[in-house]
XYZ file of C-alpha atoms in Angstrom:
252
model
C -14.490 -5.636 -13.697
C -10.729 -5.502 -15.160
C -9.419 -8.098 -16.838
C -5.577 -7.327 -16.436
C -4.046 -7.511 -19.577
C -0.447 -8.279 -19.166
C 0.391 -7.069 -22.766
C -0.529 -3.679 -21.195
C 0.905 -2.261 -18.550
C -1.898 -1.070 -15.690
C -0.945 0.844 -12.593
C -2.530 1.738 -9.632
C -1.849 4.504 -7.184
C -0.948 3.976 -3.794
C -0.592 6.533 -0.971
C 0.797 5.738 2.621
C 0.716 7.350 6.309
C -2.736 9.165 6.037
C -2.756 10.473 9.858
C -3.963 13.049 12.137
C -0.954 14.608 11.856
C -0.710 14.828 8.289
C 0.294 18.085 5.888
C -3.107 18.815 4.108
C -1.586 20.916 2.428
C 0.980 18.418 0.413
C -1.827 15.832 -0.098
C -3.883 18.144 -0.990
C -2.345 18.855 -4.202
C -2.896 14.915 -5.098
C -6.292 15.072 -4.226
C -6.757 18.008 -6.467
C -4.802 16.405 -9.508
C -6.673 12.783 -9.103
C -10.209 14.259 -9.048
C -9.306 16.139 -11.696
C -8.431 13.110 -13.991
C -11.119 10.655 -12.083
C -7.955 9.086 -10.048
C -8.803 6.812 -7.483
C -5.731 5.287 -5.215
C -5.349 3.137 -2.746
C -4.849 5.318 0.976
C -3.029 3.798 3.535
C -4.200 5.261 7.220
C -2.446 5.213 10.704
C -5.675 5.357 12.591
C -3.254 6.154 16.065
C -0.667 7.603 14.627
C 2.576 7.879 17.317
C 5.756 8.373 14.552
C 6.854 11.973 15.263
C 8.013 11.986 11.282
C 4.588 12.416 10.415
C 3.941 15.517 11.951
C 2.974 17.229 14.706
C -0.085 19.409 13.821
C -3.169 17.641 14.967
C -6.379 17.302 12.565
C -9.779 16.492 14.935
C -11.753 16.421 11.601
C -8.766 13.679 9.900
C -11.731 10.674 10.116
C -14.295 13.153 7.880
C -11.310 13.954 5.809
C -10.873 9.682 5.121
C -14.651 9.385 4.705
C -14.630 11.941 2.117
C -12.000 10.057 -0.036
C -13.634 6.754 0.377
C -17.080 8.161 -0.364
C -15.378 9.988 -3.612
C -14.026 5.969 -4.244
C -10.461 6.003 -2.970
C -9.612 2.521 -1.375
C -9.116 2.469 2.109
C -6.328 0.288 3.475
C -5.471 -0.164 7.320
C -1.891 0.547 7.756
C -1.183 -0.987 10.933
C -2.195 1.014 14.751
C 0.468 3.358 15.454
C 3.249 3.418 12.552
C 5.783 2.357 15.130
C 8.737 0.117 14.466
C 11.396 -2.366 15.868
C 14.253 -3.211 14.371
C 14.000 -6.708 12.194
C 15.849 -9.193 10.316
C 14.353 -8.805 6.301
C 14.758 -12.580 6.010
C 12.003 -12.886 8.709
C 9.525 -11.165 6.482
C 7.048 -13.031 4.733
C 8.662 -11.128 1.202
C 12.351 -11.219 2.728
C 12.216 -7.363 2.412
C 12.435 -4.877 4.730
C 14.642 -4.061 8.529
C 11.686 -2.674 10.864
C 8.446 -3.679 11.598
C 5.111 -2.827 13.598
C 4.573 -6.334 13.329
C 7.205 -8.860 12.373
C 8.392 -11.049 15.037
C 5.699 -10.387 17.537
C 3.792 -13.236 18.955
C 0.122 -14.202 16.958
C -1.452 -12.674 20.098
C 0.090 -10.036 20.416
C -0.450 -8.745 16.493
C -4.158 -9.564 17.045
C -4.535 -7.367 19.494
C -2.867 -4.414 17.249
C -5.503 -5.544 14.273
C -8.119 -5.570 16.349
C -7.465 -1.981 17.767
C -6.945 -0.805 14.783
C -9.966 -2.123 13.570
C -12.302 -1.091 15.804
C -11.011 2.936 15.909
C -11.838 2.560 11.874
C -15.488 1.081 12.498
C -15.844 3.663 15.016
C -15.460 6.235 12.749
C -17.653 4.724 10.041
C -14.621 3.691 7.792
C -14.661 0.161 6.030
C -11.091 -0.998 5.074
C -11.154 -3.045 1.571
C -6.626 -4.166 1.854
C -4.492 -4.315 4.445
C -1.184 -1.993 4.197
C 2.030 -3.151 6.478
C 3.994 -0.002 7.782
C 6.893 0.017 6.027
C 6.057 -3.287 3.878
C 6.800 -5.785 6.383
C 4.895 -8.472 8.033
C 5.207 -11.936 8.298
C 3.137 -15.542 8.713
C 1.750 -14.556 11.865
C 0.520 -11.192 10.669
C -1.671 -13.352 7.976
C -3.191 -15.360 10.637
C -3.702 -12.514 12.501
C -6.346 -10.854 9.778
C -7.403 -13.981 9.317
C -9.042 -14.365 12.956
C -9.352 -10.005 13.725
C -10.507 -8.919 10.411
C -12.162 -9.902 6.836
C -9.503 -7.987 5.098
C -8.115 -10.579 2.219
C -5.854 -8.736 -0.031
C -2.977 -6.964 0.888
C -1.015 -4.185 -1.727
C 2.447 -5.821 -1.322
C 4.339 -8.007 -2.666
C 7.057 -8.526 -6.027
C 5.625 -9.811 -9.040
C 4.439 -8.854 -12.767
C 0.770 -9.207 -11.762
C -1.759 -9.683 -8.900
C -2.022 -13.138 -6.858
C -2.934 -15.248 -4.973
C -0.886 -17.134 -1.562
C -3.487 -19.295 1.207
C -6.746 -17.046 1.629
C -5.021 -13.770 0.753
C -4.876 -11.850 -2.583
C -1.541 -9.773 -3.146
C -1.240 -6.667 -5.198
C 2.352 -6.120 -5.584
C 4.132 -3.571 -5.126
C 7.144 -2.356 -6.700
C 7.515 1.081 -7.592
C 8.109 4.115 -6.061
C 8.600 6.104 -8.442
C 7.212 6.295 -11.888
C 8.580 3.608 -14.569
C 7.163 3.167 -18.174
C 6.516 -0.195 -18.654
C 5.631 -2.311 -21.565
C 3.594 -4.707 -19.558
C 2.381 -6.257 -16.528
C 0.272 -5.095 -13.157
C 2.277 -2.269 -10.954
C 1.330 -0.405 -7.961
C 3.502 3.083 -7.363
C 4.045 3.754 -3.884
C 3.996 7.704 -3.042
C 4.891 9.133 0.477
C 3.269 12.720 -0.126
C 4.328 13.885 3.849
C 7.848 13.674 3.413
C 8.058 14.849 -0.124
C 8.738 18.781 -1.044
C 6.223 20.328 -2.921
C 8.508 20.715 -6.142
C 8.950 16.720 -5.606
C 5.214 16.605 -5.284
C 4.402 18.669 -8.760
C 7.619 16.826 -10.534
C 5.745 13.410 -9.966
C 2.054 14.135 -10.727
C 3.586 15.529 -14.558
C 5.046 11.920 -14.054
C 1.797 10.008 -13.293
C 0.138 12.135 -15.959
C 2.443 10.496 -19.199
C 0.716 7.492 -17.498
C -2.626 8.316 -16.537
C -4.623 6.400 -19.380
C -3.106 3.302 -17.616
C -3.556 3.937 -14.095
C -6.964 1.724 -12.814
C -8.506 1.522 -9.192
C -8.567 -0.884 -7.156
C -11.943 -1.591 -7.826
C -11.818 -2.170 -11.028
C -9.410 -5.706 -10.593
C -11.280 -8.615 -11.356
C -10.329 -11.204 -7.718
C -11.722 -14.172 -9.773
C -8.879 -14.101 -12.588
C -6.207 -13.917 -9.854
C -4.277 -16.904 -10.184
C -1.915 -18.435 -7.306
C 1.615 -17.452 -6.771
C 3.544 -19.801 -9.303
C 6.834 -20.431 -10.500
C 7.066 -17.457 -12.519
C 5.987 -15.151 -9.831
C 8.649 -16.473 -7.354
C 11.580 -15.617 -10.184
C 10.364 -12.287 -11.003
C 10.278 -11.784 -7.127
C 13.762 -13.130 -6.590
C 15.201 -11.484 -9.403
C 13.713 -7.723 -8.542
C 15.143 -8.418 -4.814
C 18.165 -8.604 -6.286
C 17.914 -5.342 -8.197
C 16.289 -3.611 -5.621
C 18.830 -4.445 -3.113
C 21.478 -3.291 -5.665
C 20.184 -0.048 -6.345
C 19.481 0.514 -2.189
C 22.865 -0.008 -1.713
C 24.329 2.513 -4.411
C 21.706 5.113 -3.817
């Protein structure tokens, strides 16, 4: 197991809205790169997908497609039911990040029954999910509670620090690329779309991710027991890169 070492900087991979609908032929040119240089990311899957932006051609063999990449060690995360959103105040988000939700705001009851349908169309199809991934990064209080009594997922790739931890019962992997940044130091996880990018976009990044490769690590390489809780310097590193972030959304 990993020892994160905050004087270097370790990344991992993460991929979201693995669906039915899917282009194979975009992700495929990931999968190709990371088995080529023994890659293995975190995959975020829609098990019901219903977002029309993620396609419209429909894969029956998408579930042997998933339980190829977990059997070749990619880490499967459950990203919510259906990829469907409402419209949502950021502040009412457990990270203050973030205006639409598949769960936010919805009662305890009703987000347990969206985990638990999710859940059981992944055991149905023989697929184990190790983190749970909110659509579009949002979730709140309720949504913890919620895995807490529907599933034993217990860490969750999002958040805004420098390094993994720990809130309650639940172990965060932040989150805060999406693209890729050189950095001296510290834990990051690079959030890649590969459906909605163009396949120049796609070859542009994985020469990106390959100036980086010797520091990218799987998930299952991260050492839970050296997680520490969320402390004073996580909550100023989160604070401050809200502020940045929200700068650079604005001017983009």
């Amino acid at each position: 197991m990993l020892k994160v070492n905050l004087f270097k900087a370790r990344y991992i991979i993460r991929l979201d809205d693995a669906c039915h609908q899917m282009p194979l032929e975009k992700w495929g040119i990931f999968e190709n790169y990371f088995n080529k240089r023994g890659i293995k990311p975190i995959i975020g899957v829609i098990p019901m997908n219903k977002d029309p932006k993620m396609g419209s051609s429909f894969n029956k063999n998408f579930w042997s497609y998933i339980k190829k990449l977990e059997n070749n060690g990619w880490s499967i995360a459950m990203h919510g039911l259906n990829h469907l959103f409402q419209k949502t105040n950021p502040k009412n988000s457990f990270f203050n990040f973030g205006d639409k939700s598949e769960f936010v705001g919805k009662s305890l009851d009703d987000q347990q029954r969206i985990l638990t349908k999710s859940l059981k169309i992944f055991e149905k199809n023989k697929i184990s999910p190790s983190l749970f991934m909110a659509p579009s990064h949002t979730f709140d209080s309720s949504t913890l509670k919620a895995l807490e009594l529907s599933t034993k997922i217990k860490i969750i790739t999002d958040g805004f620090s420098f390094r993994p931890f720990k809130i309650s019962n639940f172990y965060f992997l932040p989150q805060q690329l999406w693209s890729v940044k050189k950095i001296p130091y510290g834990f990051f996880t690079i959030c890649i779309h590969p459906t909605s990018m163009t396949e120049i976009e796609i070859h542009k990044m994985i020469g990106e991710i390959d100036l980086i490769s010797e520091s990218i690590i799987s998930f299952e390489e991260i050492d839970f027991n050296k997680i520490k809780s969320f402390s004073l310097l996580d909550f100023l590193f989160s604070k401050f890169y809200l502020i940045l972030l929200k700068i650079k959304l604005t001017f983009k």
